[in-house]
XYZ file of C-alpha atoms in Angstrom:
557
model
C 78.409 138.823 -53.937
C 77.832 142.304 -55.381
C 74.476 144.094 -55.648
C 74.607 143.502 -59.385
C 74.973 139.744 -58.880
C 72.011 139.684 -56.507
C 69.844 141.281 -59.170
C 70.578 138.443 -61.597
C 68.329 135.410 -61.950
C 69.615 132.185 -60.396
C 70.565 129.303 -62.698
C 71.764 125.827 -61.690
C 73.643 123.410 -63.936
C 73.743 119.705 -63.028
C 76.098 117.289 -64.838
C 78.384 114.475 -63.672
C 80.982 115.366 -66.340
C 83.294 118.136 -64.995
C 84.102 119.488 -68.460
C 80.438 119.980 -69.314
C 79.811 121.516 -65.910
C 82.623 124.037 -66.302
C 81.592 124.868 -69.857
C 78.015 125.567 -68.794
C 79.214 127.665 -65.866
C 81.458 129.830 -68.066
C 78.734 130.203 -70.673
C 76.176 131.742 -68.316
C 78.095 133.259 -65.379
C 77.984 136.804 -66.815
C 74.175 136.859 -67.124
C 73.067 134.655 -64.203
C 73.958 133.679 -60.657
C 75.177 130.205 -61.623
C 75.270 127.269 -59.187
C 77.000 123.978 -60.057
C 76.189 120.425 -58.965
C 77.904 117.239 -60.130
C 74.999 114.957 -59.180
C 71.276 115.037 -58.540
C 71.782 114.588 -54.781
C 74.198 117.508 -54.519
C 71.802 119.576 -56.662
C 69.010 118.924 -54.167
C 71.320 120.127 -51.367
C 72.017 123.332 -53.304
C 68.280 123.907 -53.672
C 67.847 123.415 -49.920
C 70.474 126.096 -49.268
C 69.795 128.602 -52.066
C 66.061 128.165 -52.642
C 64.241 128.542 -55.946
C 66.178 128.716 -59.200
C 64.901 130.514 -62.246
C 66.323 127.837 -64.559
C 67.727 124.347 -63.984
C 69.796 122.646 -66.691
C 70.226 118.956 -65.928
C 71.944 116.110 -67.706
C 69.754 113.019 -68.205
C 72.331 110.248 -67.681
C 73.758 110.563 -64.185
C 74.587 107.927 -61.535
C 72.259 107.359 -58.550
C 69.454 109.456 -60.042
C 68.842 110.436 -63.659
C 67.776 113.859 -64.808
C 64.121 112.914 -65.229
C 63.851 111.718 -61.625
C 65.725 114.741 -60.303
C 63.626 117.306 -62.154
C 60.474 115.499 -61.058
C 61.490 115.986 -57.404
C 61.729 119.765 -57.897
C 58.282 120.273 -59.370
C 56.238 120.392 -56.177
C 58.660 122.630 -54.246
C 59.471 125.009 -57.095
C 56.591 124.983 -59.598
C 57.717 128.208 -61.340
C 61.256 126.984 -62.121
C 61.998 126.389 -65.804
C 63.572 122.961 -66.362
C 65.774 121.999 -69.307
C 67.015 118.454 -69.956
C 70.310 117.567 -71.661
C 70.342 114.140 -73.280
C 72.869 112.362 -75.410
C 70.299 110.190 -77.123
C 66.781 110.524 -78.484
C 64.799 107.836 -76.702
C 61.154 108.838 -77.282
C 59.737 107.124 -74.195
C 62.418 108.718 -72.000
C 61.618 112.188 -73.341
C 57.874 111.666 -72.866
C 58.512 110.631 -69.260
C 60.682 113.711 -68.742
C 58.038 116.047 -70.117
C 55.236 114.465 -68.072
C 56.990 113.810 -64.747
C 59.516 116.638 -64.697
C 57.508 119.319 -66.499
C 60.479 119.940 -68.755
C 60.438 123.223 -70.676
C 62.705 121.944 -73.457
C 65.227 119.182 -74.076
C 68.570 119.616 -75.844
C 70.637 116.806 -77.338
C 74.376 116.525 -76.843
C 76.608 117.871 -78.231
C 74.717 121.168 -78.150
C 75.101 124.264 -80.253
C 76.255 127.084 -77.904
C 74.204 129.767 -79.625
C 71.125 127.552 -79.657
C 71.608 126.795 -75.959
C 71.939 130.500 -75.117
C 68.794 131.236 -77.067
C 66.885 128.529 -75.193
C 68.126 129.778 -71.805
C 67.193 133.374 -72.643
C 63.747 132.200 -73.643
C 63.511 130.195 -70.414
C 64.504 133.190 -68.255
C 61.916 135.411 -69.970
C 59.312 132.718 -69.419
C 60.260 132.535 -65.733
C 59.903 136.314 -65.363
C 56.528 136.178 -67.082
C 55.344 133.352 -64.807
C 56.433 135.302 -61.745
C 54.608 138.430 -62.886
C 51.494 136.414 -63.609
C 51.727 134.658 -60.236
C 51.935 138.009 -58.460
C 48.994 139.337 -60.453
C 47.091 136.132 -59.732
C 47.706 136.409 -55.981
C 46.437 139.978 -56.054
C 43.406 138.920 -58.074
C 42.689 136.055 -55.685
C 42.880 138.408 -52.695
C 40.555 140.808 -54.472
C 38.184 137.992 -55.434
C 38.216 136.518 -51.936
C 37.471 139.920 -50.440
C 34.709 140.598 -52.948
C 33.136 137.210 -52.285
C 33.251 137.727 -48.520
C 31.762 141.213 -48.684
C 29.159 140.433 -51.330
C 28.019 137.265 -49.561
C 27.234 139.383 -46.520
C 25.573 142.126 -48.549
C 23.453 139.788 -50.653
C 22.187 138.056 -47.535
C 19.430 140.672 -47.480
C 17.376 141.819 -50.456
C 15.468 144.381 -48.434
C 16.710 147.814 -49.489
C 16.945 149.443 -46.027
C 18.560 146.472 -44.321
C 21.007 146.171 -47.220
C 22.199 149.750 -46.683
C 23.051 148.960 -43.063
C 24.663 145.668 -44.080
C 26.885 147.451 -46.610
C 28.206 150.015 -44.149
C 28.682 147.384 -41.428
C 30.479 144.877 -43.680
C 32.739 147.399 -45.426
C 33.686 149.055 -42.147
C 34.643 145.755 -40.529
C 36.427 144.388 -43.626
C 38.720 147.407 -44.019
C 39.110 147.935 -40.250
C 37.700 151.448 -40.397
C 37.290 153.426 -37.216
C 34.044 154.880 -38.574
C 31.981 154.270 -41.686
C 28.866 156.075 -42.914
C 26.592 155.660 -45.918
C 24.295 158.414 -47.218
C 21.670 157.459 -49.836
C 21.352 159.649 -52.917
C 18.167 160.215 -54.885
C 18.052 162.266 -58.060
C 21.543 163.626 -57.463
C 20.670 164.886 -53.965
C 22.022 163.606 -50.663
C 19.204 162.341 -48.464
C 19.052 163.229 -44.797
C 18.952 159.606 -43.673
C 22.267 157.913 -42.933
C 23.583 154.487 -41.946
C 26.733 154.178 -39.850
C 29.230 151.763 -38.299
C 31.797 152.498 -35.580
C 34.536 150.208 -34.363
C 34.461 149.086 -30.731
C 37.836 150.719 -30.059
C 36.496 154.161 -31.052
C 33.064 154.088 -29.403
C 33.890 157.191 -27.339
C 35.273 159.102 -30.338
C 33.135 161.483 -32.384
C 33.688 161.766 -36.139
C 32.785 164.810 -38.166
C 32.481 164.049 -41.852
C 32.596 167.074 -44.111
C 29.285 167.709 -45.863
C 31.203 169.532 -48.589
C 33.314 166.423 -49.208
C 30.187 164.303 -49.596
C 28.714 166.835 -52.048
C 31.942 166.831 -54.066
C 31.663 163.068 -54.454
C 28.013 163.326 -55.525
C 28.797 166.043 -58.071
C 32.017 164.568 -59.464
C 31.155 160.882 -58.923
C 34.814 160.339 -58.111
C 36.574 159.147 -54.969
C 37.744 161.894 -52.630
C 40.541 161.589 -50.028
C 40.944 163.920 -47.068
C 43.758 164.032 -44.511
C 41.838 165.233 -41.525
C 44.850 166.518 -39.540
C 48.359 167.562 -40.527
C 49.574 166.582 -37.057
C 48.092 163.096 -37.429
C 48.924 161.818 -40.940
C 47.368 158.437 -40.148
C 43.931 160.066 -39.823
C 42.335 159.602 -43.239
C 38.872 159.979 -44.727
C 37.910 158.203 -47.946
C 34.569 158.917 -49.644
C 33.570 156.763 -52.645
C 30.467 156.981 -54.845
C 28.083 154.027 -55.264
C 27.096 154.332 -58.899
C 25.358 151.872 -61.184
C 24.561 152.557 -64.851
C 25.008 156.334 -64.535
C 22.744 156.473 -61.476
C 24.205 157.739 -58.211
C 22.756 155.588 -55.429
C 24.778 156.561 -52.329
C 28.025 157.983 -50.955
C 30.151 155.787 -48.698
C 32.656 157.380 -46.289
C 35.346 155.512 -44.325
C 37.530 157.035 -41.595
C 40.848 155.684 -40.398
C 42.061 157.101 -37.062
C 45.522 156.542 -35.649
C 46.071 153.239 -37.468
C 49.580 151.859 -37.819
C 48.554 150.126 -41.034
C 47.231 152.910 -43.238
C 45.310 152.190 -46.411
C 47.532 151.782 -49.464
C 46.646 152.767 -53.019
C 45.720 149.118 -53.629
C 43.402 149.208 -50.587
C 41.689 152.317 -51.964
C 41.184 150.502 -55.266
C 39.689 147.556 -53.391
C 37.311 149.882 -51.539
C 36.243 151.343 -54.883
C 35.759 147.838 -56.276
C 33.635 146.842 -53.301
C 31.622 150.053 -53.743
C 30.922 149.097 -57.361
C 29.664 145.677 -56.292
C 27.639 147.198 -53.465
C 26.026 149.604 -55.920
C 25.077 146.645 -58.106
C 23.563 144.903 -55.086
C 21.611 148.042 -54.131
C 20.302 148.387 -57.657
C 19.265 144.746 -57.619
C 17.505 145.251 -54.284
C 15.447 148.044 -55.826
C 14.736 145.908 -58.866
C 13.862 142.971 -56.634
C 11.217 144.969 -54.810
C 9.891 146.261 -58.105
C 9.907 142.704 -59.468
C 7.911 141.482 -56.476
C 5.289 144.135 -57.144
C 5.167 143.293 -60.858
C 5.064 139.552 -60.118
C 2.088 140.040 -57.832
C 0.383 142.112 -60.493
C 1.120 139.410 -63.082
C -0.219 136.691 -60.777
C -3.419 138.671 -60.370
C -3.740 139.092 -64.140
C -2.971 135.402 -64.778
C -5.601 134.427 -62.237
C -8.128 136.474 -64.182
C -6.904 134.825 -67.412
C -7.228 131.398 -65.778
C -10.808 132.107 -64.775
C -11.614 133.344 -68.288
C -10.038 130.249 -69.852
C -11.821 127.950 -67.400
C -15.136 129.611 -68.174
C -14.401 129.265 -71.891
C -14.355 125.482 -71.479
C -17.759 123.931 -71.019
C -18.534 123.789 -67.331
C -21.849 122.003 -67.867
C -23.867 120.352 -70.625
C -27.332 118.827 -70.872
C -28.138 115.519 -69.204
C -28.387 113.161 -72.142
C -30.849 110.275 -72.048
C -28.652 107.829 -73.894
C -25.074 108.843 -73.057
C -22.990 110.098 -70.149
C -20.244 112.653 -70.872
C -17.424 113.456 -68.410
C -14.523 115.875 -68.869
C -11.622 117.248 -66.782
C -8.873 119.722 -67.653
C -5.963 120.759 -65.413
C -3.392 123.189 -66.894
C 0.211 122.799 -65.718
C 0.440 126.571 -65.242
C -2.138 129.247 -64.581
C -3.220 128.944 -68.218
C -2.472 126.208 -70.734
C -2.932 124.891 -74.251
C -5.183 121.872 -73.567
C -8.898 122.150 -74.251
C -12.015 120.062 -74.669
C -15.436 120.677 -76.170
C -18.913 119.208 -75.714
C -21.378 120.549 -78.263
C -24.953 119.489 -79.006
C -26.051 120.152 -82.571
C -29.603 121.183 -83.339
C -30.033 117.953 -85.333
C -29.293 115.923 -82.187
C -25.673 114.956 -82.848
C -23.320 115.161 -79.856
C -19.889 116.558 -80.684
C -16.888 116.007 -78.430
C -13.273 117.087 -78.910
C -9.949 117.210 -77.111
C -7.018 119.308 -78.312
C -3.477 120.134 -77.255
C -1.557 123.204 -78.450
C 2.224 122.751 -78.510
C 4.030 124.596 -75.738
C 2.679 125.856 -72.445
C 1.540 129.030 -70.781
C 0.129 132.158 -72.387
C 1.176 131.557 -76.051
C -0.446 128.113 -76.041
C -3.517 129.513 -74.272
C -4.017 132.159 -76.981
C -4.044 129.527 -79.733
C -6.305 127.360 -77.568
C -8.871 130.202 -77.456
C -8.641 130.627 -81.235
C -9.044 126.881 -81.821
C -12.194 126.692 -79.677
C -13.680 129.749 -81.396
C -13.036 128.390 -84.903
C -14.292 124.917 -83.962
C -17.533 126.238 -82.468
C -18.126 128.277 -85.607
C -17.699 125.143 -87.712
C -19.963 123.032 -85.493
C -22.752 125.609 -85.470
C -23.578 125.106 -89.157
C -27.199 124.347 -89.985
C -26.335 120.858 -91.130
C -24.162 118.789 -88.827
C -20.798 118.684 -90.656
C -18.403 115.802 -91.209
C -15.481 115.600 -88.717
C -12.978 115.413 -91.572
C -14.216 118.705 -93.057
C -14.271 120.333 -89.617
C -10.595 119.471 -89.205
C -9.798 120.770 -92.696
C -11.529 124.087 -92.033
C -9.881 124.607 -88.630
C -6.478 123.992 -90.228
C -7.299 126.347 -93.094
C -8.284 129.134 -90.685
C -5.334 128.776 -88.318
C -2.429 127.325 -90.304
C -0.836 130.673 -91.250
C -0.713 131.867 -87.639
C 0.401 128.473 -86.325
C 3.171 128.064 -88.899
C 4.315 131.673 -88.478
C 4.665 131.223 -84.723
C 6.142 127.683 -84.768
C 3.132 126.125 -83.062
C 0.862 123.232 -83.959
C -2.240 121.591 -82.518
C -3.015 117.915 -82.050
C -6.734 117.270 -81.848
C -9.532 114.717 -82.074
C -13.038 115.762 -83.168
C -15.846 113.187 -82.934
C -19.558 113.254 -83.842
C -21.863 110.789 -82.124
C -25.398 110.165 -83.407
C -27.523 108.790 -80.527
C -30.282 107.463 -82.811
C -27.933 105.110 -84.691
C -24.995 104.642 -82.276
C -22.692 105.751 -85.102
C -19.539 107.707 -84.149
C -17.375 109.421 -86.774
C -14.085 111.021 -85.865
C -11.015 112.753 -87.279
C -7.641 112.692 -85.562
C -4.990 115.374 -86.226
C -1.832 113.790 -84.806
C -3.392 113.251 -81.373
C -3.221 110.256 -79.032
C -5.347 107.359 -80.261
C -8.931 107.380 -78.942
C -9.810 104.329 -76.851
C -13.034 102.294 -77.010
C -14.126 99.421 -74.750
C -17.183 97.806 -73.213
C -17.286 98.958 -69.623
C -19.885 96.459 -68.305
C -17.839 93.560 -69.684
C -14.658 94.991 -68.112
C -16.382 95.297 -64.719
C -17.647 91.719 -65.039
C -14.188 90.397 -65.894
C -12.697 92.232 -62.893
C -15.229 90.488 -60.657
C -14.523 87.064 -62.157
C -10.762 87.516 -62.403
C -10.757 86.509 -66.079
C -9.422 89.133 -68.477
C -11.349 88.972 -71.735
C -11.901 92.605 -72.687
C -9.197 94.105 -74.884
C -8.777 97.842 -75.528
C -9.639 99.084 -79.004
C -7.297 101.881 -80.049
C -8.731 103.789 -83.032
C -5.658 104.324 -85.189
C -6.992 106.333 -88.125
C -4.930 109.498 -87.846
C -3.611 112.471 -89.822
C -0.984 115.190 -89.348
C -1.322 117.860 -86.623
C -2.950 121.184 -87.453
C -0.548 123.933 -88.468
C 1.980 121.683 -90.205
C 0.733 122.084 -93.791
C -1.623 124.649 -95.358
C -3.995 121.812 -96.309
C -4.776 119.209 -93.673
C -4.240 115.580 -94.672
C -5.479 112.586 -92.748
C -7.954 109.733 -92.533
C -11.364 109.843 -90.915
C -12.640 106.884 -88.932
C -15.938 105.470 -87.748
C -17.042 103.078 -85.039
C -20.412 101.731 -83.893
C -20.969 102.127 -80.150
C -23.185 99.663 -78.330
C -24.798 99.917 -74.941
C -22.099 100.195 -72.240
C -19.324 101.177 -74.666
C -17.004 104.022 -73.684
C -15.207 106.375 -76.059
C -12.222 107.997 -74.272
C -10.019 110.938 -75.321
C -6.915 112.088 -73.421
C -4.037 114.534 -73.861
C -0.375 113.546 -73.596
C -0.227 115.111 -70.142
C -2.101 111.977 -68.993
C -0.148 109.313 -70.871
C 3.242 110.960 -70.219
C 2.670 111.261 -66.478
C 5.109 109.095 -64.531
C 3.991 106.292 -62.251
C 5.748 104.170 -59.650
C 6.423 100.547 -60.588
C 7.280 97.748 -58.156
C 9.898 95.384 -59.549
C 9.058 91.723 -59.018
C 11.385 89.849 -56.691
C 13.751 92.718 -55.800
C 11.026 94.981 -54.452
C 12.803 98.022 -55.942
C 10.659 100.925 -57.115
C 11.163 102.553 -60.481
C 9.308 105.319 -62.301
C 8.212 105.308 -65.910
C 5.695 107.006 -68.188
C 2.128 105.779 -67.908
C 1.584 105.456 -71.682
C -1.755 104.267 -73.075
C -1.111 100.701 -71.929
C -0.643 101.886 -68.346
C -3.789 103.992 -68.587
C -5.687 100.895 -69.688
C -4.450 99.006 -66.634
C -5.733 101.798 -64.390
C -9.092 101.667 -66.154
C -9.264 97.910 -65.597
C -8.618 98.450 -61.901
C -11.543 100.895 -61.628
C -14.491 99.279 -59.888
C -18.101 100.110 -60.575
C -19.096 102.966 -62.842
C -16.456 104.980 -64.674
C -15.366 108.156 -62.833
C -12.804 110.367 -64.538
C -12.396 112.396 -61.332
C -11.278 109.277 -59.454
C -9.051 108.135 -62.313
C -7.326 111.504 -62.640
C -6.934 111.805 -58.860
C -4.990 108.498 -58.830
C -2.695 109.701 -61.607
C -2.111 113.115 -60.055
C -1.455 111.632 -56.603
C 1.592 109.831 -58.029
C 2.848 113.051 -59.694
C 3.399 115.811 -57.128
C 4.838 118.023 -59.875
C 2.627 118.365 -62.956
C 4.805 118.638 -66.044
C 2.120 119.139 -68.692
C -1.527 120.090 -69.109
C -3.811 117.144 -68.372
C -7.140 116.700 -70.151
C -9.434 113.673 -70.342
C -12.960 113.246 -71.771
C -15.262 110.256 -72.050
C -18.545 109.488 -73.775
C -20.291 106.430 -72.338
C -23.362 104.869 -73.957
C -25.913 104.153 -71.225
């Protein structure tokens, strides 16, 4: 076989009809190395001897093994081969099987058009060449990716800047089998005196003298420099690459190869440059990481101050009332939150209580929470004790533009209790229903084991604040008797998850508490009502707090 024949792509034709086999051979012998086989079994023997074919043309109807079965057997061994099926009929199921099992490139019906067949084969050969080129490029890319992953995994193992510099020089030196490797940090375009180095075990007794001028050239030009250290020893090579990230020169990395039989190729130099780019990114991230730690600590300090301010903004104490007992707890999910409560005593003797919840969490919700408390206290401080409905209207009027403009809203309950009459009026802006019950009767039923007390959910409610410019809703009233409790909560309480024990199976599931579950917990409380105890039980079953949790009660003594 001549050199010209060896440069041709290999093509195999398989057909049990000698005339067709000879015709196919004559058609393509000038452009391909053509191999003939009169059966699938003989074709498999040819593949064993000659290896991969660029194109296989196989007849479908052959004794012992049809074309579909034959082509299917070649897929795993020769995935890049282009397969073409000749068929004398157009059975749809057979063609589908051929395409799926044999990965057939095209099928051609007999008798074929010679020009059409040549066109298909030319297309198949170009496709094969393209696949081969892509496979080669893919193998190179996989080697590059594997190397990058290996090197970067080692480098990113340390976020400390100094230890990362040593890790870079150590990892790069070992990966590229350098005799010596050195890294010099750069600051403001100037080489620093400090250096980090690696030396292979086989060259421990060898001294390496890296040219300072070569390092400066790299810093000034920001381009890789190569230096053949000795004309008598062509395998002695120095490569210096810059570590640059976003126009900032971070370091210069030098690698020396001494007396190696496997010198670095142009592709190896490109890989070293690629690794240097990734190392520069890691170095930049290490600097940013340290800066981020400092900023995070500063932010934590500032948030702690904000938390203290917000906590102090909520009432920490209120007068001891002769006729009622008021309890309140608020736990933000983050350092600051959007939940709030208020206990306000009007000069006319009315006791005002409120619980609110700003949508969202964190600082944005906390800012609206501060505004809501300020506006509410202004409304409650009027000379004449206002109506809860008008208080809600005025809060909405003052804050709706800012709330709507920032896609926030507030759910809230405001209630006014008059101790002299036992009358309680309230307005609810899309908040969880307030709950009223007789606590002495509930304690008595718990002792007797007979459940007679039912929860009274006050369901007069309007839309949340910040939805419409004018607040719309219904006000409600209730008469509280001795021992009655009026309870307000935020959704951080009712949406907390609790563990449930399935009857019979003993399996444990978790579900939201909801108001019905909260009522069951209240029923289980023994003795006087303690919100601290109640909230501790809920929080103990929720190691991770998902939302701000606020609860407030007014109990008639």
